[in-house]
XYZ file of C-alpha atoms in Angstrom:
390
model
C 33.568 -200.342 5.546
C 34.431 -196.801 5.031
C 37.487 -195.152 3.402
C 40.742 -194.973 6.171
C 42.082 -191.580 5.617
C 44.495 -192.008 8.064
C 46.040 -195.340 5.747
C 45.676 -193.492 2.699
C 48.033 -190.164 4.481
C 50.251 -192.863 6.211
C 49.616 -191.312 9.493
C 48.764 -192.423 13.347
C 45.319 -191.540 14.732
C 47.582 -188.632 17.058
C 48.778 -187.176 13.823
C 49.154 -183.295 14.267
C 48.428 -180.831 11.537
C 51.987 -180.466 11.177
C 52.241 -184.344 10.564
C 49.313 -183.911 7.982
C 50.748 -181.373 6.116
C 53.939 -182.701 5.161
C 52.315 -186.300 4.707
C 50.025 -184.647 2.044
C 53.007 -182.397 0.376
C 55.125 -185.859 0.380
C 52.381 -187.868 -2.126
C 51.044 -184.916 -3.767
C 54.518 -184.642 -5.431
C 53.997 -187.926 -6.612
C 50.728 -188.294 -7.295
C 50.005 -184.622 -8.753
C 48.405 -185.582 -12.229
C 50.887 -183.305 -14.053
C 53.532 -185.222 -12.485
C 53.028 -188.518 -14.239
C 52.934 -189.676 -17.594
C 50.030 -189.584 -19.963
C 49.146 -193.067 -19.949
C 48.900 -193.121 -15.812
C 47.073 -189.761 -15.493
C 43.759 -190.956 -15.245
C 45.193 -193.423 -12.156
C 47.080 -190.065 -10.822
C 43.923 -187.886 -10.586
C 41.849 -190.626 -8.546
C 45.034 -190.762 -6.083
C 45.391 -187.303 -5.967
C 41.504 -186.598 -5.393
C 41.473 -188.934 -2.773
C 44.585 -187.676 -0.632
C 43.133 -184.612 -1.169
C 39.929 -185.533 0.493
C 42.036 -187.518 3.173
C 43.450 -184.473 4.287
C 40.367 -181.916 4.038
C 38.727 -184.535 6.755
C 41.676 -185.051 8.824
C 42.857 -181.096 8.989
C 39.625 -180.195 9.622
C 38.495 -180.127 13.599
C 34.978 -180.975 13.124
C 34.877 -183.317 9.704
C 37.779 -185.191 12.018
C 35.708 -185.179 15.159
C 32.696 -186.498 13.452
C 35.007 -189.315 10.804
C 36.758 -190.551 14.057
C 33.334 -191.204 16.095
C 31.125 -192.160 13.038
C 33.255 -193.189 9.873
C 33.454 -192.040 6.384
C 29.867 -192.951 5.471
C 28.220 -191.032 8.119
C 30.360 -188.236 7.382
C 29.348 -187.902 3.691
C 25.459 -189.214 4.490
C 25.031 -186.772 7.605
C 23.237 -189.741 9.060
C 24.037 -189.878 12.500
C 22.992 -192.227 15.414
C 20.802 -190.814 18.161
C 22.375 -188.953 20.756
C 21.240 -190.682 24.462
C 20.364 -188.271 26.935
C 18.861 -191.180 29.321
C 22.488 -192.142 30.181
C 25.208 -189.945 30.790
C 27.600 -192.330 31.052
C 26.769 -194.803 28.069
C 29.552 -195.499 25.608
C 29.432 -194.553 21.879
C 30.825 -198.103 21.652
C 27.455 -199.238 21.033
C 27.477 -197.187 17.567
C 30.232 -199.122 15.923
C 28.778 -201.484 14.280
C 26.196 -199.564 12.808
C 28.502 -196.767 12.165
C 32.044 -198.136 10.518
C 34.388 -195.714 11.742
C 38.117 -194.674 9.489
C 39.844 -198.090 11.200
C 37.660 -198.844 14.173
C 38.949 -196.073 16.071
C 35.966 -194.279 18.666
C 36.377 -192.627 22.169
C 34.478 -193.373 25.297
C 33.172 -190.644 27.641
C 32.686 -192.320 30.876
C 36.352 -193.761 31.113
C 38.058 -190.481 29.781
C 36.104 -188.074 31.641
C 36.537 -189.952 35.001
C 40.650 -190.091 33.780
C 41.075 -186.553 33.078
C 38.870 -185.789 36.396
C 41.461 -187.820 38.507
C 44.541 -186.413 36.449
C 43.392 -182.630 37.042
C 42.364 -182.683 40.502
C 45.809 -184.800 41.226
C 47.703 -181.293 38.820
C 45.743 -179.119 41.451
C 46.604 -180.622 44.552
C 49.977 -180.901 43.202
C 50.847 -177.569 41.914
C 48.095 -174.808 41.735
C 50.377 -173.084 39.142
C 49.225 -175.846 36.391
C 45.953 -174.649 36.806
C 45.734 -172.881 33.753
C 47.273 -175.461 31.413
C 44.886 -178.660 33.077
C 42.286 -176.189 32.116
C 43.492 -175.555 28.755
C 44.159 -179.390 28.405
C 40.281 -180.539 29.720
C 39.239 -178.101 27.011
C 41.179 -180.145 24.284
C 39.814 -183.206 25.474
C 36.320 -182.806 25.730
C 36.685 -180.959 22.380
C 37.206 -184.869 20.870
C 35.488 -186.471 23.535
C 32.232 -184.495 23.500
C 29.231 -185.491 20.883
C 30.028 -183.123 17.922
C 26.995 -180.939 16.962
C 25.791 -183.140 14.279
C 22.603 -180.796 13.391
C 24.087 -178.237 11.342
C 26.788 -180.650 9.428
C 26.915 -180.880 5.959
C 29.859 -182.551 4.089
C 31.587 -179.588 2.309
C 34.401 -181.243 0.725
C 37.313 -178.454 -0.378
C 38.439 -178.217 -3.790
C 41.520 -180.608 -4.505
C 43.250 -177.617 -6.600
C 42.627 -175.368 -3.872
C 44.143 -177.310 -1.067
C 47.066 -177.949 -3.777
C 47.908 -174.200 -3.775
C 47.156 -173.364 0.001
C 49.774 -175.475 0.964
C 52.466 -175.258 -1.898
C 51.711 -171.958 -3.756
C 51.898 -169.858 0.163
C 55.435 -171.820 0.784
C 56.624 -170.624 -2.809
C 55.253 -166.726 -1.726
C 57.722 -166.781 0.964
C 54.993 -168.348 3.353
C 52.242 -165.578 2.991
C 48.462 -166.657 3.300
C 46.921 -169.631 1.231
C 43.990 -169.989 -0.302
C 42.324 -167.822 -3.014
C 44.380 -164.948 -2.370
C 47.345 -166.630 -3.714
C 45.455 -167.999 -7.423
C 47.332 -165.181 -9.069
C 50.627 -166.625 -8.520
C 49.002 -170.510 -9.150
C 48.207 -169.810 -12.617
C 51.502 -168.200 -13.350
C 53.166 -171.174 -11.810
C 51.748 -174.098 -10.277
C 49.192 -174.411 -13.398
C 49.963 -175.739 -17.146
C 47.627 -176.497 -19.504
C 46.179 -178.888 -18.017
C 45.024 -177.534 -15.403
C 47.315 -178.942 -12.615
C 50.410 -177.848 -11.212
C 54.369 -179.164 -12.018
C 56.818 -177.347 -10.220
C 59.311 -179.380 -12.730
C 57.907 -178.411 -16.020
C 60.000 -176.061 -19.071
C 59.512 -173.050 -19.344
C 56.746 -173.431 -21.757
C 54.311 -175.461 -19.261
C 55.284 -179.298 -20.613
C 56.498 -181.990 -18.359
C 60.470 -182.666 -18.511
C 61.305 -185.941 -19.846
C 64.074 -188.001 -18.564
C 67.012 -188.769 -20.734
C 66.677 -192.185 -23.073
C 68.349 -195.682 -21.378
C 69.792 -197.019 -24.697
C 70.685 -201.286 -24.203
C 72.919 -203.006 -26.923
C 71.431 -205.957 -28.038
C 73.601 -208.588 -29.745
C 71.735 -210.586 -32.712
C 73.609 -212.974 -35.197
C 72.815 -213.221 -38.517
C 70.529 -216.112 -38.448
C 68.138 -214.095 -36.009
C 68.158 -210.893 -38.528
C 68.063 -213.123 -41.566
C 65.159 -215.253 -40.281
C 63.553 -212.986 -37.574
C 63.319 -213.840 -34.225
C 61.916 -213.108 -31.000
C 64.207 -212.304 -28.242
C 63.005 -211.628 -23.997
C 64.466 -209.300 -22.237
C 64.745 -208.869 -18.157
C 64.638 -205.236 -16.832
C 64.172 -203.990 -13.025
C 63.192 -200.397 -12.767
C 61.951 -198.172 -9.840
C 58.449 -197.184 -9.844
C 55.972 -195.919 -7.153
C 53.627 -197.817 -5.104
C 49.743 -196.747 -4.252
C 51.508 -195.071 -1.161
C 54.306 -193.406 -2.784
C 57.035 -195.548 -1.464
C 59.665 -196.548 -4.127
C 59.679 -200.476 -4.705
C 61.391 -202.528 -7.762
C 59.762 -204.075 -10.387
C 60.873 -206.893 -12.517
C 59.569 -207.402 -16.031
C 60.094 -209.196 -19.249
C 59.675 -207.147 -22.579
C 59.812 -209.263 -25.779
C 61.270 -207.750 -28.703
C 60.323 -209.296 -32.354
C 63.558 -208.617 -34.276
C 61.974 -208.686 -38.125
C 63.763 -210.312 -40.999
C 66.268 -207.762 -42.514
C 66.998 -205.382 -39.372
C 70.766 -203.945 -39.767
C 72.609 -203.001 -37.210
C 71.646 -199.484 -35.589
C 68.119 -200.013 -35.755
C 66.374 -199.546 -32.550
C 63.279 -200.800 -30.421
C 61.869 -198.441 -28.181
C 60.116 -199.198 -25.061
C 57.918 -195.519 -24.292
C 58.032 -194.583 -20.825
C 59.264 -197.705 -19.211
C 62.282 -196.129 -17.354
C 62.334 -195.494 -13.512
C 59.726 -193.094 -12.093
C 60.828 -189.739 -10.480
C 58.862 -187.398 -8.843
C 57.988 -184.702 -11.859
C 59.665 -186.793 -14.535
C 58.130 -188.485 -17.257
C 60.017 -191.658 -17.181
C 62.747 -192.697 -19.530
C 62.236 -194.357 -23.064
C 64.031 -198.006 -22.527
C 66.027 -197.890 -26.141
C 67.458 -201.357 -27.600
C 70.359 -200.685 -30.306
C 70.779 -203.922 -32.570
C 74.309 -204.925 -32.524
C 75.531 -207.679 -35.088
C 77.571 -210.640 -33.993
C 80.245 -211.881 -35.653
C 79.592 -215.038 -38.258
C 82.024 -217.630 -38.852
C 81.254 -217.481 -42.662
C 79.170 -214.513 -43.825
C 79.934 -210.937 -43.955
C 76.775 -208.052 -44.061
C 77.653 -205.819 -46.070
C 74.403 -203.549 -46.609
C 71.600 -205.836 -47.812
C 74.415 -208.449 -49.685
C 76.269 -211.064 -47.335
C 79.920 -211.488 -48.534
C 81.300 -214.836 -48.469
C 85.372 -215.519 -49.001
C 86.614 -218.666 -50.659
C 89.822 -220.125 -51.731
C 90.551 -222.446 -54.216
C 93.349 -224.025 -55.663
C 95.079 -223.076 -58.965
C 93.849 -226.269 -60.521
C 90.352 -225.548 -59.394
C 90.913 -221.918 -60.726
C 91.901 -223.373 -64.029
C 89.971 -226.402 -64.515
C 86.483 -225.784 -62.155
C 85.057 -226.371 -58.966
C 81.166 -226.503 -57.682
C 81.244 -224.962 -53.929
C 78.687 -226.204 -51.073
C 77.643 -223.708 -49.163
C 74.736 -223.669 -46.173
C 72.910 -220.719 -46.270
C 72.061 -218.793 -42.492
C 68.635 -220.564 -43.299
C 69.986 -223.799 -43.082
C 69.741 -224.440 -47.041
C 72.306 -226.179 -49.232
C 73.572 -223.951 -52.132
C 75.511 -225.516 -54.778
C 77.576 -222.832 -57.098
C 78.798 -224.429 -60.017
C 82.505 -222.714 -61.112
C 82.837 -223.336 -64.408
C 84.845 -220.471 -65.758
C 88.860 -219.599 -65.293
C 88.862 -218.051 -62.096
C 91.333 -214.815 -62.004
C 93.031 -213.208 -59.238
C 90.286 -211.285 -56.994
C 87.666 -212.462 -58.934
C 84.022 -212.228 -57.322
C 81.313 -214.427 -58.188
C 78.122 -213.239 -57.750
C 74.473 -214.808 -56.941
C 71.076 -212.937 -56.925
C 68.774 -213.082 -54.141
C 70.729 -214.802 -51.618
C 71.852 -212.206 -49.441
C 69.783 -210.668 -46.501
C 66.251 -209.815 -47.186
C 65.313 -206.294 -47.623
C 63.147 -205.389 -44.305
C 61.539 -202.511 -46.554
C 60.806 -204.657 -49.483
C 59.373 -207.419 -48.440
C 60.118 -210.711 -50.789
C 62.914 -209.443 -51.757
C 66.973 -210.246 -50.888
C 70.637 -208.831 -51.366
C 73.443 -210.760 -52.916
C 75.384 -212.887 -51.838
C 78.867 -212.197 -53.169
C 81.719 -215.081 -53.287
C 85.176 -213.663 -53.534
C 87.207 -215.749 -54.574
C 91.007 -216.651 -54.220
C 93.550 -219.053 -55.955
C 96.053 -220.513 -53.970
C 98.850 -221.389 -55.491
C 101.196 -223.693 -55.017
C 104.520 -223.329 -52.923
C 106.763 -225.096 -55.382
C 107.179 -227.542 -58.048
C 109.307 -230.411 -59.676
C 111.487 -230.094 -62.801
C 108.998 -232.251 -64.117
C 105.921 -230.558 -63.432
C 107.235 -227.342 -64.495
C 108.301 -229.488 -68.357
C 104.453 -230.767 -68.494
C 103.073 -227.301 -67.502
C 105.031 -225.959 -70.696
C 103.717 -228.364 -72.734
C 100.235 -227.686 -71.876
C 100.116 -224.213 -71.174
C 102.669 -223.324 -74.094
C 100.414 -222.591 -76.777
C 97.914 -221.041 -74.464
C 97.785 -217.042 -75.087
C-alpha cells in the first residue's frame, strides 16, 4: 500500500486548502528539525520531509487528482492504468486493486455524472438565476471526476525548505507573496546554521533550552557509604508521530557511587517535557543526606558521640561499634579519658569517591558522665585513692 497523506496531515478527504495549510503549519512547528533536540533530529527531518511531501500532493490540483484516483505509487512511478474509451460509463473501480489509492478513496463517473445531471437540471427548473453557480459547480466536479491528463505528468516534488518559507516566511512579511521572492528574509530569519528555520532561537541562531527540573533525592549513609542503585518514576509530556501531546512514564536508574556527599548531582540530558521550539529540560537529581541514628558526615570523616562513665574514663572501656557496612569494630580505651576528649581511628570513615581505596576517619568524641552524688563514704575512699594522685 501507498503512503496516506491525508493520515499523515490529519485531514478528511474534503479538506480545503485552508484546512491544509494550517494542518501543515500545526506539525511543522513540531516537527521542524531545528525545533528538536540533537539526539531526535535525524527522526525530525524524516517527519518533516514527509509532511512536507503530504502537503505538496494534497495542495496541489493535479498531483491530488491523480493520488486520489491512482495512489501514491502511481503518482511517483507515472504508471497509469489504461484509459477505456470502449465504455463511457465504466467505473475506475476496476483500477483499485491494481492501483492502491492514499486510503482506498476513488470516484465513479457514471453515478456522479448522472447525480450532478439530475441536481442541475432540478437548479434550472427551479430557479434560472442559479444558472451560473450549477455551472460553476459542474465545472468543479468534473474537474475531480474527469480522467486527469496522465501523459504529460511527471512527479515534481517541491522543495521541503521552500514550502517551509512560502507559508511561514510570507505570514511573517505581513502576508506578501511566498516563495523565492521571500529567501531574503528566510536566511535572515527562519534559517540558523543548520540550515532550517526556529522562530524560537537567541539571537545568535542556537535553539533555547528550557530551564533545569532539579529532584531532591534522599540517600542514607549506608547507600553513599556502600553505593547503591536507586529507580526513579518520572511522567513527562512528549509528542507523538502526529504531534498530539501524550504522557510518558519511565523509570531512570541512578547508581549512587560509594563516597557521593551531599550536593552532588545526576543529570538526566534532555529528558524534560517537549515544547514546541524548546530543547527539553535537563531532569537534575540533588543528593540529599538522611539523618543516621549514630553517625555524623562530616566531610570524608563520620563523627560518632559516646558517653562513658567516670569510672570508665578513669579506669578503661573497649566500645562495640557496627560500622554502616555492617562490621563489628572493637576500640579498645585504655587511656584516662579527659573532658571533650576525641578518639580517633584511621580509615573508617566514608570512602573518598575521588580516591578510590581510600576512607575518612571516623572520630569518637567522647564524654564522661559523672555521677549525681555520693556517700560520705565514697567520698573518704576516693581521698584515699586519689590523694596522692597529682
Amino acid at each position: 500500500m501507498g503512503v496516506d497523506y491525508y493520515n499523515i496531515l490529519k485531514v478528511n478527504r474534503h479538506a480545503t486548502d485552508e484546512d491544509l495549510k494550517k494542518a501543515y503549519k500545526r506539525l511543522a512547528m513540531i516537527w521542524h528539525p531545528d525545533k528538536n533536540p540533537s539526539n531526535k533530529r535525524p527522526e525530525a527531518e524524516a517527519k518533516f520531509k514527509l509532511i512536507s511531501e503530504a502537503y505538496d500532493v494534497l495542495s496541489d490540483p493535479q498531483k491530488r487528482q491523480i493520488y486520489d484516483l491512482y495512489g501514491e505509487e502511481a503518482l511517483k512511478s507515472g504508471l497509469f492504468p489504461p484509459s477505456s474509451s470502449s465504455s463511457p460509463n465504466q467505473s475506475y473501480a476496476s483500477t483499485s486493486a491494481s492501483y492502491p489509492r492514499g486510503g482506498g478513496h476513488f470516484y465513479n463517473n457514471n453515478n456522479n455524472n448522472n447525480n450532478n445531471n439530475n441536481n442541475n437540471n432540478n437548479n434550472n427548473n427551479n430557479n434560472n438565476n442559479n444558472n451560473n453557480n450549477n455551472n460553476n459547480n459542474n465545472n468543479n466536479n468534473n474537474h475531480r471526476q474527469q480522467q486527469p491528463n496522465t501523459g504529460s505528468f511527471r512527479f515534481n516534488p517541491r522543495d521541503a525548505d521552500d514550502i517551509y518559507e512560502e507559508l511561514f516566511g510570507a505570514e511573517a512579511n505581513g502576508g506578501g507573496g511566498g516563495g523565492k521572492g521571500n529567501r531574503g528574509f528566510r536566511e535572515g530569519y527562519f534559517r540558523n546554521n543548520n540550515g532550517y528555520g526556529s522562530s524560537s532561537s537567541s539571537s545568535n541562531g542556537e535553539m533555547r533550552k528550557a530551564a533545569a527540573v532539579e529532584n531532591v533525592l534522599p540517600c542514607s549513609l549506608e547507600e553513599l557509604y556502600k553505593g547503591a542503585k536507586k529507580k526513579m518514576r518520572i511522567s513527562r509530556n512528549v509528542f507523538d508521530p502526529y504531534g498530539k501531546f501524550r504522557t510518558l512514564e519511565e523509570i531512570l536508574t541512578i547508581e549512587i557511587k560509594t563516597g557521593w556527599k551531599r550536593g552532588t548531582k545526576i543529570t538526566f540530558p534532555e529528558n524534560g517535557n517537549e515544547e514546541p521550539g524548546m530543547i527539553p529540560a535537563d531532569i537534575i537529581f540533588v543528593i540529599e543526606e538522611k539523618p543516621h541514628a549514630l553517625y555524623k558526615r562530616d566531610g570524608n570523616d563520620l563523627v560518632v558521640n559516646q558517653e562513658i562513665t567516670l569510672l570508665e574514663a578513669l579506669t578503661g572501656k573497649t566500645l562495640d561499634l557496627i560500622t554502616l557496612d555492617g562490621r563489628n569494630l572493637m576500640i579498645p580505651l585504655t587511656d584516662i579519658i579527659k573532658p571533650g576528649a576525641e578518639f580517633v581511628v584511621p580509615n573508617e570513615g566514608m570512602p573518598i569517591s575521588k580516591e578510590p581505596g581510600r576512607k575518612g576517619n571516623l572520630r569518637i568524641k567522647l564524654d564522661a558522665k559523672y555521677p549525681s552524688g555520693l556517700t560520705t563514704e565514697q567520698k573518704s575512699e576516693l581521698r584515699r585513692v586519689l590523694g596522692s594522685v597529682s
